[in-house]
Tab-separated table of C-alpha atoms and ligand atoms in Angstrom:
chain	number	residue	atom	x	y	z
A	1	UNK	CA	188.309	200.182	134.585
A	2	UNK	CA	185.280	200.987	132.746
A	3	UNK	CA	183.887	201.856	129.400
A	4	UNK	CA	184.087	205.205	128.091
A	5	UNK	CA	181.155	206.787	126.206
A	6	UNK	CA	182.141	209.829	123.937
A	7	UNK	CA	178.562	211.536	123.518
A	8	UNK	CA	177.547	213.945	120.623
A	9	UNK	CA	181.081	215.416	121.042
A	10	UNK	CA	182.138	218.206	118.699
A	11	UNK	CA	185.617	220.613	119.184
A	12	UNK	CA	186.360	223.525	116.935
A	13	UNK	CA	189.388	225.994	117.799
A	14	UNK	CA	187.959	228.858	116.676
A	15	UNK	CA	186.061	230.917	119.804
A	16	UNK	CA	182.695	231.600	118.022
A	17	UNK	CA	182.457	228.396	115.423
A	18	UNK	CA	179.739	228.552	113.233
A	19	UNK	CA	180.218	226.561	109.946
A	20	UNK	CA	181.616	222.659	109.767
A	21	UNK	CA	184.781	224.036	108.311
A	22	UNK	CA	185.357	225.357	112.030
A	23	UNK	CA	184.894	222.170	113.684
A	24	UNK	CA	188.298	220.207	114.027
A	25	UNK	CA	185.708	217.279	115.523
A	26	UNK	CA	182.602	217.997	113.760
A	27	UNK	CA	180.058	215.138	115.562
A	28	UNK	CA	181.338	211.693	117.800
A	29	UNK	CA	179.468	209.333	119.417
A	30	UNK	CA	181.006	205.850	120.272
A	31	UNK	CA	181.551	203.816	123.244
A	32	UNK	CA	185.375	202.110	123.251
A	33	UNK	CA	184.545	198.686	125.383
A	34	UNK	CA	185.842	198.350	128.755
A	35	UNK	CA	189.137	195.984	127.673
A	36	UNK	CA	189.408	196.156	124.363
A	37	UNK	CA	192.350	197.044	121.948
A	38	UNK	CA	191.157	199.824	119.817
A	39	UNK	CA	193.153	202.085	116.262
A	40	UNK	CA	192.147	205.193	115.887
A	41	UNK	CA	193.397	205.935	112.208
A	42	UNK	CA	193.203	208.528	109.566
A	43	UNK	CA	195.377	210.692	107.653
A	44	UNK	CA	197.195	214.496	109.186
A	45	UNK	CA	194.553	216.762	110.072
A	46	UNK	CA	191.341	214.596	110.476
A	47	UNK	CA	191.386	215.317	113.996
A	48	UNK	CA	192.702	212.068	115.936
A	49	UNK	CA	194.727	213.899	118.271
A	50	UNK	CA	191.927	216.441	119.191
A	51	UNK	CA	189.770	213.390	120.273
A	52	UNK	CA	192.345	211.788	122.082
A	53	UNK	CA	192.828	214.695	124.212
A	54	UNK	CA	189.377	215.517	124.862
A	55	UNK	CA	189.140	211.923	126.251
A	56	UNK	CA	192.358	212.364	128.353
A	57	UNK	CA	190.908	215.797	129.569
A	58	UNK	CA	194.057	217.672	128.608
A	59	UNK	CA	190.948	219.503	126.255
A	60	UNK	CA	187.696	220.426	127.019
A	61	UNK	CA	184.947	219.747	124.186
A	62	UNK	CA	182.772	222.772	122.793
A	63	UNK	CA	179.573	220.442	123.033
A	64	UNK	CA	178.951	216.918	124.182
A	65	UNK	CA	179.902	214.539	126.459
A	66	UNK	CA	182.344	212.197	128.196
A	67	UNK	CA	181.190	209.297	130.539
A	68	UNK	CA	183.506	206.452	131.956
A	69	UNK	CA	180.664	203.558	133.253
A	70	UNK	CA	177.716	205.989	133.963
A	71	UNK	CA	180.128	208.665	135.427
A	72	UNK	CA	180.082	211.708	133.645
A	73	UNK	CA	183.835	213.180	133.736
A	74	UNK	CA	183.363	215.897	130.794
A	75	UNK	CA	184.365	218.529	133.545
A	76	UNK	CA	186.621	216.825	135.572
A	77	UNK	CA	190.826	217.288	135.585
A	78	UNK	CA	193.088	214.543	133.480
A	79	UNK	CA	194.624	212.986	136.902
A	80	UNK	CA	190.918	212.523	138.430
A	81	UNK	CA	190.525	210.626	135.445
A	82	UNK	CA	193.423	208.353	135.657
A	83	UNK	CA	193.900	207.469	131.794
A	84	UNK	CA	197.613	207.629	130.648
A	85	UNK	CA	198.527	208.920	127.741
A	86	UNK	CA	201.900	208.389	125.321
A	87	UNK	CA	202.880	211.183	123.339
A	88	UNK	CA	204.582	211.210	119.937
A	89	UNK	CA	207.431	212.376	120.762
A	90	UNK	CA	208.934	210.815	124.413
A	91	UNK	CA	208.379	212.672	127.741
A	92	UNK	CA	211.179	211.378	130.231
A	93	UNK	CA	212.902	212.644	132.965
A	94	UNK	CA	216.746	213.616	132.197
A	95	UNK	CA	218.036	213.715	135.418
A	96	UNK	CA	216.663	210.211	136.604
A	97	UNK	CA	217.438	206.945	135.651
A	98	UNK	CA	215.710	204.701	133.601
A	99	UNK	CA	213.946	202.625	136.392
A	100	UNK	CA	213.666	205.939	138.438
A	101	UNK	CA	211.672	207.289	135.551
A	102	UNK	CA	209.614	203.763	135.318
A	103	UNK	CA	208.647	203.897	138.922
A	104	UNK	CA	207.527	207.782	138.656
A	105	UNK	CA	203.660	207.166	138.172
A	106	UNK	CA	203.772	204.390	140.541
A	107	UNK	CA	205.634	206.532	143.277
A	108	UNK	CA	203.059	208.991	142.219
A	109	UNK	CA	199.920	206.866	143.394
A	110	UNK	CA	201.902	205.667	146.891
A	111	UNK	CA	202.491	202.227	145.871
A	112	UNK	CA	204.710	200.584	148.016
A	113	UNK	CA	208.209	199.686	147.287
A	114	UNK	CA	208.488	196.181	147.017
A	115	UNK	CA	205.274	196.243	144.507
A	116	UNK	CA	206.508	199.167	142.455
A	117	UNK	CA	210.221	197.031	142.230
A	118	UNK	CA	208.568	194.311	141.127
A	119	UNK	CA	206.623	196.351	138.543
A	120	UNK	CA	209.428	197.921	136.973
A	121	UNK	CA	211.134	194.964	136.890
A	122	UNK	CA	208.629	192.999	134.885
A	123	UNK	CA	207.661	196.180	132.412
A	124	UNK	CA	211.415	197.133	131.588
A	125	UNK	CA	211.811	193.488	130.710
A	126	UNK	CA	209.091	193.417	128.592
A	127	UNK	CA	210.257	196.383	126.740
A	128	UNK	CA	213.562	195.611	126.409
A	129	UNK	CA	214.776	198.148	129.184
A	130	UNK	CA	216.260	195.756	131.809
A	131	UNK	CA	220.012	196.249	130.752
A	132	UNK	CA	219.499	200.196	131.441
A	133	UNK	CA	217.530	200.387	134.464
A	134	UNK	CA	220.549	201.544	136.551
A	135	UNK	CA	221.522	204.561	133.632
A	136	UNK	CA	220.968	207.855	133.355
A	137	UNK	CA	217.927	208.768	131.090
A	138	UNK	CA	219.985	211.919	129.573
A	139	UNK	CA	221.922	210.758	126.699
A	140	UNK	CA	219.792	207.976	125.483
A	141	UNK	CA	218.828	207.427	122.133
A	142	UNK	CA	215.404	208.656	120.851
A	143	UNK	CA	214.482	204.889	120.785
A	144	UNK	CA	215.635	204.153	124.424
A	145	UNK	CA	213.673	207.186	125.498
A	146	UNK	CA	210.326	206.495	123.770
A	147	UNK	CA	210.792	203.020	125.028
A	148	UNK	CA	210.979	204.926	128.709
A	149	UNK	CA	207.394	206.664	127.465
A	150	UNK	CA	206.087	203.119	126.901
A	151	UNK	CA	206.759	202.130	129.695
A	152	UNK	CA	205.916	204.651	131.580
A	153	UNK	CA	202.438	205.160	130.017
A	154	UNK	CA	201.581	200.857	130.884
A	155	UNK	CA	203.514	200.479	134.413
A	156	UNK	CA	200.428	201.322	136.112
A	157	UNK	CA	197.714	198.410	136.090
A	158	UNK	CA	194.991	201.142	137.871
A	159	UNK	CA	194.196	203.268	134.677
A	160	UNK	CA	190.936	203.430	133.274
A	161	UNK	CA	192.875	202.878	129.593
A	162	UNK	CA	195.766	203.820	127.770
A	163	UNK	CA	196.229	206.456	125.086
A	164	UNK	CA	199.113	206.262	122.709
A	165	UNK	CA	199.055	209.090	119.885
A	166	UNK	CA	201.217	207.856	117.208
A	167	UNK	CA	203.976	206.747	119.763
A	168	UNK	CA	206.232	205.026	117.382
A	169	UNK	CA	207.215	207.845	114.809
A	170	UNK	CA	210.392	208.156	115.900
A	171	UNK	CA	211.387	204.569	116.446
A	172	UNK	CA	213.749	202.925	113.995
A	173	UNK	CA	211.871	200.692	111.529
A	174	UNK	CA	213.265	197.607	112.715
A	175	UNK	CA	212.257	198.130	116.650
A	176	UNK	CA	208.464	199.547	115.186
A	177	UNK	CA	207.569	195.982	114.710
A	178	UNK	CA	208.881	194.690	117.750
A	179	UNK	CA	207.602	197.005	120.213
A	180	UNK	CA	203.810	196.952	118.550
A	181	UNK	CA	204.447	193.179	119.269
A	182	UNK	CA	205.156	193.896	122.898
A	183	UNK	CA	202.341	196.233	123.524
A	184	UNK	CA	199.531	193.624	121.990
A	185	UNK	CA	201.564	191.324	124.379
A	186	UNK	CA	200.789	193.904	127.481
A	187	UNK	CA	197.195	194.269	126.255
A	188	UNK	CA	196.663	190.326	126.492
A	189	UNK	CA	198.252	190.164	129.589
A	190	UNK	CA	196.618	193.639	131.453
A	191	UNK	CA	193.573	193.844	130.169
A	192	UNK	CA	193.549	197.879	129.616
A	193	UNK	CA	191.349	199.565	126.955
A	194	UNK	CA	194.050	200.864	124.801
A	195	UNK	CA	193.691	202.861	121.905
A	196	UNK	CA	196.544	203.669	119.540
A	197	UNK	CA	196.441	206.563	117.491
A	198	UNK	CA	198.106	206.191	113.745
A	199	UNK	CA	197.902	207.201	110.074
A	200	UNK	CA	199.612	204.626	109.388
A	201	UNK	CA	197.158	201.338	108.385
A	202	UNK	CA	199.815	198.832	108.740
A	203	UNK	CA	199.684	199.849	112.840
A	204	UNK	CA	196.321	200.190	113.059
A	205	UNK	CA	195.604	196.926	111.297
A	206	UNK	CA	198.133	195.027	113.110
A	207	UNK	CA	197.410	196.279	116.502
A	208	UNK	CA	193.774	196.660	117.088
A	209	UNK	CA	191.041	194.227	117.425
A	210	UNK	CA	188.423	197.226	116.326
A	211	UNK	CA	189.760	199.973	113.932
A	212	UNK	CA	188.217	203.271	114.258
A	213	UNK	CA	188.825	205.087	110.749
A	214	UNK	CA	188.334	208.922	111.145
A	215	UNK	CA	188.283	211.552	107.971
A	216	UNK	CA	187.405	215.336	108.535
A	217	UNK	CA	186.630	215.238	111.830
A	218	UNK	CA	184.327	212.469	111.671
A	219	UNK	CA	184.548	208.574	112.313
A	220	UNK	CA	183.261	207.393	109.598
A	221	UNK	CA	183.988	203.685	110.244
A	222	UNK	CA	184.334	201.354	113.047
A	223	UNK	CA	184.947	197.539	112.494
A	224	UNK	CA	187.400	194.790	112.074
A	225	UNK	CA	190.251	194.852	109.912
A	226	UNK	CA	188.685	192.976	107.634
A	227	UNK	CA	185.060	194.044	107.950
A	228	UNK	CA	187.081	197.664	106.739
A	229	UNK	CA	188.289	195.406	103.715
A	230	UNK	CA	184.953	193.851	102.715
A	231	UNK	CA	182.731	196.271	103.805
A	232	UNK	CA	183.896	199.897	103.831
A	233	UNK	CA	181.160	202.310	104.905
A	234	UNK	CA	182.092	205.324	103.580
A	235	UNK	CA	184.171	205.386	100.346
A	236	UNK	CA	187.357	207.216	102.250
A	237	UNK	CA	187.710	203.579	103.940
A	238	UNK	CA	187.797	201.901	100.707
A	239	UNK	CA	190.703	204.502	99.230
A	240	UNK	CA	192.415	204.594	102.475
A	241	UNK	CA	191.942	200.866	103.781
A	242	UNK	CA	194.025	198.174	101.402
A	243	UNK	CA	197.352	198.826	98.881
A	244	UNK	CA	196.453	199.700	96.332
A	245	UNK	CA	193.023	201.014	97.616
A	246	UNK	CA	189.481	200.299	95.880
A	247	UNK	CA	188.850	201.481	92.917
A	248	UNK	CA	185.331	203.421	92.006
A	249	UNK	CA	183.778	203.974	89.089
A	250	UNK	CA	180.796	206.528	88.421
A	251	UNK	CA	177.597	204.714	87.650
A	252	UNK	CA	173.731	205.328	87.737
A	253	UNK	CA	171.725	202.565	89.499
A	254	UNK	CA	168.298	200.962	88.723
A	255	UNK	CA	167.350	198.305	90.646
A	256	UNK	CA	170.043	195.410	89.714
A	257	UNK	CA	171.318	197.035	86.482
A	258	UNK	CA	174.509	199.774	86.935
A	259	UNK	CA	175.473	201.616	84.089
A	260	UNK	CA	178.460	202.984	83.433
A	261	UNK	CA	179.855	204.665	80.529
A	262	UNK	CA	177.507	203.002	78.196
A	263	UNK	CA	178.328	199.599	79.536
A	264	UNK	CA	175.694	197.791	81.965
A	265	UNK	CA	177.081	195.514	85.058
A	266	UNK	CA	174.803	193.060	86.922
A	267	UNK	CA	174.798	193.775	90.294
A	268	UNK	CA	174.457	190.622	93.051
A	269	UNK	CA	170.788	192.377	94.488
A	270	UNK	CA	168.550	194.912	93.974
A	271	UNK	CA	170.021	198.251	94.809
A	272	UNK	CA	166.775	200.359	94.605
A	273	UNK	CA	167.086	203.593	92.265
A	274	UNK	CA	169.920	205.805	94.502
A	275	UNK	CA	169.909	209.550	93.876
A	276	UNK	CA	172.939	211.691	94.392
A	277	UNK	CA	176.406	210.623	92.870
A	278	UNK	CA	176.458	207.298	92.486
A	279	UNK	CA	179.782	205.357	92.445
A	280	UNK	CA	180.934	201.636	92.396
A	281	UNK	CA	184.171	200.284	94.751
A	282	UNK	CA	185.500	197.337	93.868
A	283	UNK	CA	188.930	196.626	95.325
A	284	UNK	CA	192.065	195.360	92.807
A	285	UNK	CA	191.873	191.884	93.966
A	286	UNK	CA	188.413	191.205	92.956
A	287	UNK	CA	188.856	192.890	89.417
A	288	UNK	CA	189.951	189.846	86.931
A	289	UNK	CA	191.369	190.506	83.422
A	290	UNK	CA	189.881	188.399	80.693
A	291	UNK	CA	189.804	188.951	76.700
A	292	UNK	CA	186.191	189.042	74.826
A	293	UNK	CA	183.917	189.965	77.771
A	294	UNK	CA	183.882	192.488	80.271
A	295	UNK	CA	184.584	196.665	80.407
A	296	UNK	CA	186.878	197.222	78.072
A	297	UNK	CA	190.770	198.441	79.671
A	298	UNK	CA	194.178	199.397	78.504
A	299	UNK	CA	197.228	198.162	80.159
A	300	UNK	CA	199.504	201.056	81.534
A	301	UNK	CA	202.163	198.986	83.549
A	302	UNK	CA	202.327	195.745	85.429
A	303	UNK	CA	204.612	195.444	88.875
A	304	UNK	CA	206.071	192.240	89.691
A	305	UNK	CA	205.477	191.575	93.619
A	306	UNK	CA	206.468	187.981	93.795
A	307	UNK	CA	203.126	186.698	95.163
A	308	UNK	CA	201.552	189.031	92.999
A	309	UNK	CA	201.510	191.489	90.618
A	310	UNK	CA	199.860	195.011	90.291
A	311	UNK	CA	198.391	195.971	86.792
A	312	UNK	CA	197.637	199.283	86.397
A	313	UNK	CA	195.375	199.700	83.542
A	314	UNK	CA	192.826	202.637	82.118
A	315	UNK	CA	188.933	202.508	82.189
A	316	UNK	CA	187.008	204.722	80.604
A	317	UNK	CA	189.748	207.759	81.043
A	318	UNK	CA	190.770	206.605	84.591
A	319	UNK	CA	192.991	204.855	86.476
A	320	UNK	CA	192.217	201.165	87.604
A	321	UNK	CA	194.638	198.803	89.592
A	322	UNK	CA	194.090	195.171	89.486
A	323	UNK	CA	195.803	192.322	91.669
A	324	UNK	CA	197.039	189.668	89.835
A	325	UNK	CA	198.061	186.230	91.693
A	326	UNK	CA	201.428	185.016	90.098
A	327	UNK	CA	199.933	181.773	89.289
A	328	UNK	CA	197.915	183.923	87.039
A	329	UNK	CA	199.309	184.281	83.187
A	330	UNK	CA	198.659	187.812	81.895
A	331	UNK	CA	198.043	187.290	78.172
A	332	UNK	CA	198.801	190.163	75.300
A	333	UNK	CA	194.962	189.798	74.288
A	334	UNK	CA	193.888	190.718	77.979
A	335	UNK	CA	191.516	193.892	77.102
A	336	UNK	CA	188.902	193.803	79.604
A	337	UNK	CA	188.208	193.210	83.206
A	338	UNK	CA	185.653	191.843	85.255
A	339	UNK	CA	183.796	192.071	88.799
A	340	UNK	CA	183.215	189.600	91.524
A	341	UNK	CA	179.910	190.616	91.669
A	342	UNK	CA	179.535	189.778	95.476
A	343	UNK	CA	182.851	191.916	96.371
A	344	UNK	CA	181.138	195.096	94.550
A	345	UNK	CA	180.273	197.841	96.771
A	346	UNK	CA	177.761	200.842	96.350
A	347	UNK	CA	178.306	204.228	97.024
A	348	UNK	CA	176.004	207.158	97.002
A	349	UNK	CA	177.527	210.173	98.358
A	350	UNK	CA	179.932	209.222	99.383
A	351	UNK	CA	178.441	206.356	102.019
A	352	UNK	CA	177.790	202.709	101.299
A	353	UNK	CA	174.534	201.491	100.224
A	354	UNK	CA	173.170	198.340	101.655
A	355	UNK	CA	170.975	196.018	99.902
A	356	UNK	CA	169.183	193.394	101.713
A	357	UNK	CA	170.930	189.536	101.983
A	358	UNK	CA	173.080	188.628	98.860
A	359	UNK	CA	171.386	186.576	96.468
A	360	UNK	CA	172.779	184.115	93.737
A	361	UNK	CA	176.117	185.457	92.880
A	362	UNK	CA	177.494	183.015	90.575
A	363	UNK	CA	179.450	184.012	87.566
A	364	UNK	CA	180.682	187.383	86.915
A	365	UNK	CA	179.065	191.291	86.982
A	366	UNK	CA	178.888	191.025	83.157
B	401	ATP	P1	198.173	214.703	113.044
B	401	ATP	O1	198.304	213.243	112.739
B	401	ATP	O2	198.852	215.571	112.025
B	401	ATP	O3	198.511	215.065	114.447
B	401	ATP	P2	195.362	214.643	113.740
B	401	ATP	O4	194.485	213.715	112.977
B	401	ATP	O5	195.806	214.207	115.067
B	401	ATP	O6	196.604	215.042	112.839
B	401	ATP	P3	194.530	217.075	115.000
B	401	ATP	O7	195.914	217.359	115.483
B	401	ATP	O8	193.513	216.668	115.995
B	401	ATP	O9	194.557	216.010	113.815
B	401	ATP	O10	194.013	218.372	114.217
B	401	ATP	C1	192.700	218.477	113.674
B	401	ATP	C2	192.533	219.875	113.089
B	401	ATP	O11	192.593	220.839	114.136
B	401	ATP	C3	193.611	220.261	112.095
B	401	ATP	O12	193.020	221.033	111.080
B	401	ATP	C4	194.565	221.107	112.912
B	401	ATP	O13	195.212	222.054	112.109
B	401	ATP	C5	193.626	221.784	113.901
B	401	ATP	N1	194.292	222.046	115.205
B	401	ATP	C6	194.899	221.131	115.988
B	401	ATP	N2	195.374	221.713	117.123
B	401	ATP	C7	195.043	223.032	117.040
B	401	ATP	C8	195.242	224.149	117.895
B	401	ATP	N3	195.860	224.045	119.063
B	401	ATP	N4	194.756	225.348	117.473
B	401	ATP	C9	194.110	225.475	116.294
B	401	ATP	N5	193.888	224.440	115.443
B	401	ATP	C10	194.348	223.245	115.802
């Protein structure tokens, strides 16, 4: 096994590409660690897929390069590479039986019989396959035969890493959770560099050690579930990362003062004097509602959660969610909210600002 390098990699479709527009992967460089469990995650379109396959060979990239270790393997064929890959949608064979179908890649490499027994023995157990082994692949349900795919894509412990793109879509609900169990239970116990493809951030948070966040062909993001919670880079991580997502609000920045709307909020440190559009993220569970102080809001709605509840309120002519804990009361005379001023983020088009170490962030942004 080794690391694999994806360097200055672009892909367009289109034979002669000329603008961004063209370019379904528009510039990637990243290195996914020999080992590790990895989410690849954005929304339809962004281009997940299209990476995938460029790693898996099954695509050739219009520029850049792919290196497992030092090897570059850009040009070479998706077997010489030895990666498998799950599909969305399963890839068995009808005519042979379940374990016949298991022992395919192994049978494949030469392994020898008593190993490749042994193997399918152990992966269709930890799938849940070991009561069909004996049966007949065709007439399976959808579930059975992704299950097959699974298992398929992780019997062989020689791959340089496995590729899953989305491979649970059409897996009942109830088995989704289940079998992402099972496959951070492989990764634990194999070792392989997996990465999961998903647009769903449930998976991807719930899977993968590191989360790779992709939007318009780019990764814009790469970090820890909850480094994408406290720290989004880019402001698509802060909408698409969290439920409901951050909010933002347009502001103009000098030094520690933001202004917005008339209204000036303290920031934690000193943010310099950022040209461009200018916006602030805070996400609905650091916004507090309070009466007196603060921006001024209207309440819309509130939705009872149990643990919590989700206020959805206007600011200055938009939308602004706020998580309330139900310990919380939420009084008539609530009319404005406040920041945690050390959970505020800064955005200038569209990426994250930095500013140096926080300093005293007591009390609010007000
Ligand atoms: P999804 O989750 O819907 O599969 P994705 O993030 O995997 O989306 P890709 O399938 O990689 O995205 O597609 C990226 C872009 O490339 C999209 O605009 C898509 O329409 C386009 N695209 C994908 N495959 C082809 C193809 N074979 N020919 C032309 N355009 C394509």
């Amino acid at each position: 096994m080794a690391s694999i390098t994806l360097e200055n990699l672009t892909h367009s479709y289109h034979a002669n590409p000329q603008a961004d527009p063209d370019f379904a992967v528009k510039e990637v460089s990243h290195t996914w660690e020999d080992g590790r469990a990895y989410a690849l995650l954005g929304p339809s379109g962004c281009g997940k897929t299209t990476l995938l396959n460029i790693m898996s060979g099954l695509l050739q990239p219009t520029r850049g390069r792919i290196l497992f270790g030092d090897r570059d393997v850009t040009a070479i064929s998706t077997a010489e590479r030895n990666i498998a890959q799950v599909f969305q949608f399963p890839v068995v064979y009808d005519t042979m039986t379940v374990g016949q179908n298991l022992a395919f890649p192994l049978r494949n490499r030469g392994m020898g019989a008593s190993y490749i027994a042994d193997r399918v023995q152990r992966i269709a157990q930890m799938i849940g396959l070991e009561a069909h082994l004996d049966q007949k692949a065709r007439g399976l349900t959808a579930d059975l035969k992704q299950k097959i795919s699974l298992g398929r894509g992780v019997v062989r412990e020689d791959v340089n890493a496995i590729l899953f793109d989305e491979p649970l879509t059409v897996i009942d609900p109830h088995l989704k959770w289940e079998l992402r169990t099972q496959l951070k239970t492989l990764h634990r116990e194999f070792g392989h560099t997996m990465i999961y493809v998903t647009h769903d951030q449930t998976e991807a948070l719930t899977f993968a050690e590191k989360v790779v966040v992709m939007h318009d062909g780019l990764v814009v993001q790469i970090g820890t579930p909850q480094e994408l919670f406290d720290t989004p880079a880019h402001v698509f991580v802060g909408y698409f990362i969290g439920s409901p997502g951050m909010n933002f609000i347009p502001a103009s920045i000098e030094g520690r003062r933001a202004e917005t709307n008339g209204q000036v909020i303290n920031l934690a440190n000193d943010y310099g004097n950022p040209r461009g559009e200018v916006v602030l993220g805070i996400r609905p569970e650091f916004v507090a509602l309070a009466n007196g102080s603060g921006l001024p809001v209207k309440i819309n709605h509130i939705r009872d959660a149990g643990r919590q509840r989700f206020v959805n309120a206007t600011l200055f002519d938009a939308e602004i969610n706020i998580v309330v804990d139900a310990d919380i009361e939420i009084e008539t005379d609530m009319t404005n909210v406040t920041f945690d001023p050390s959970r505020l983020s800064v955005f200038c088009d569209d990426w994250r600002i930095d500013a140096g170490p926080l300093e005293d962030v007591s009390g609010d942004a007000f």
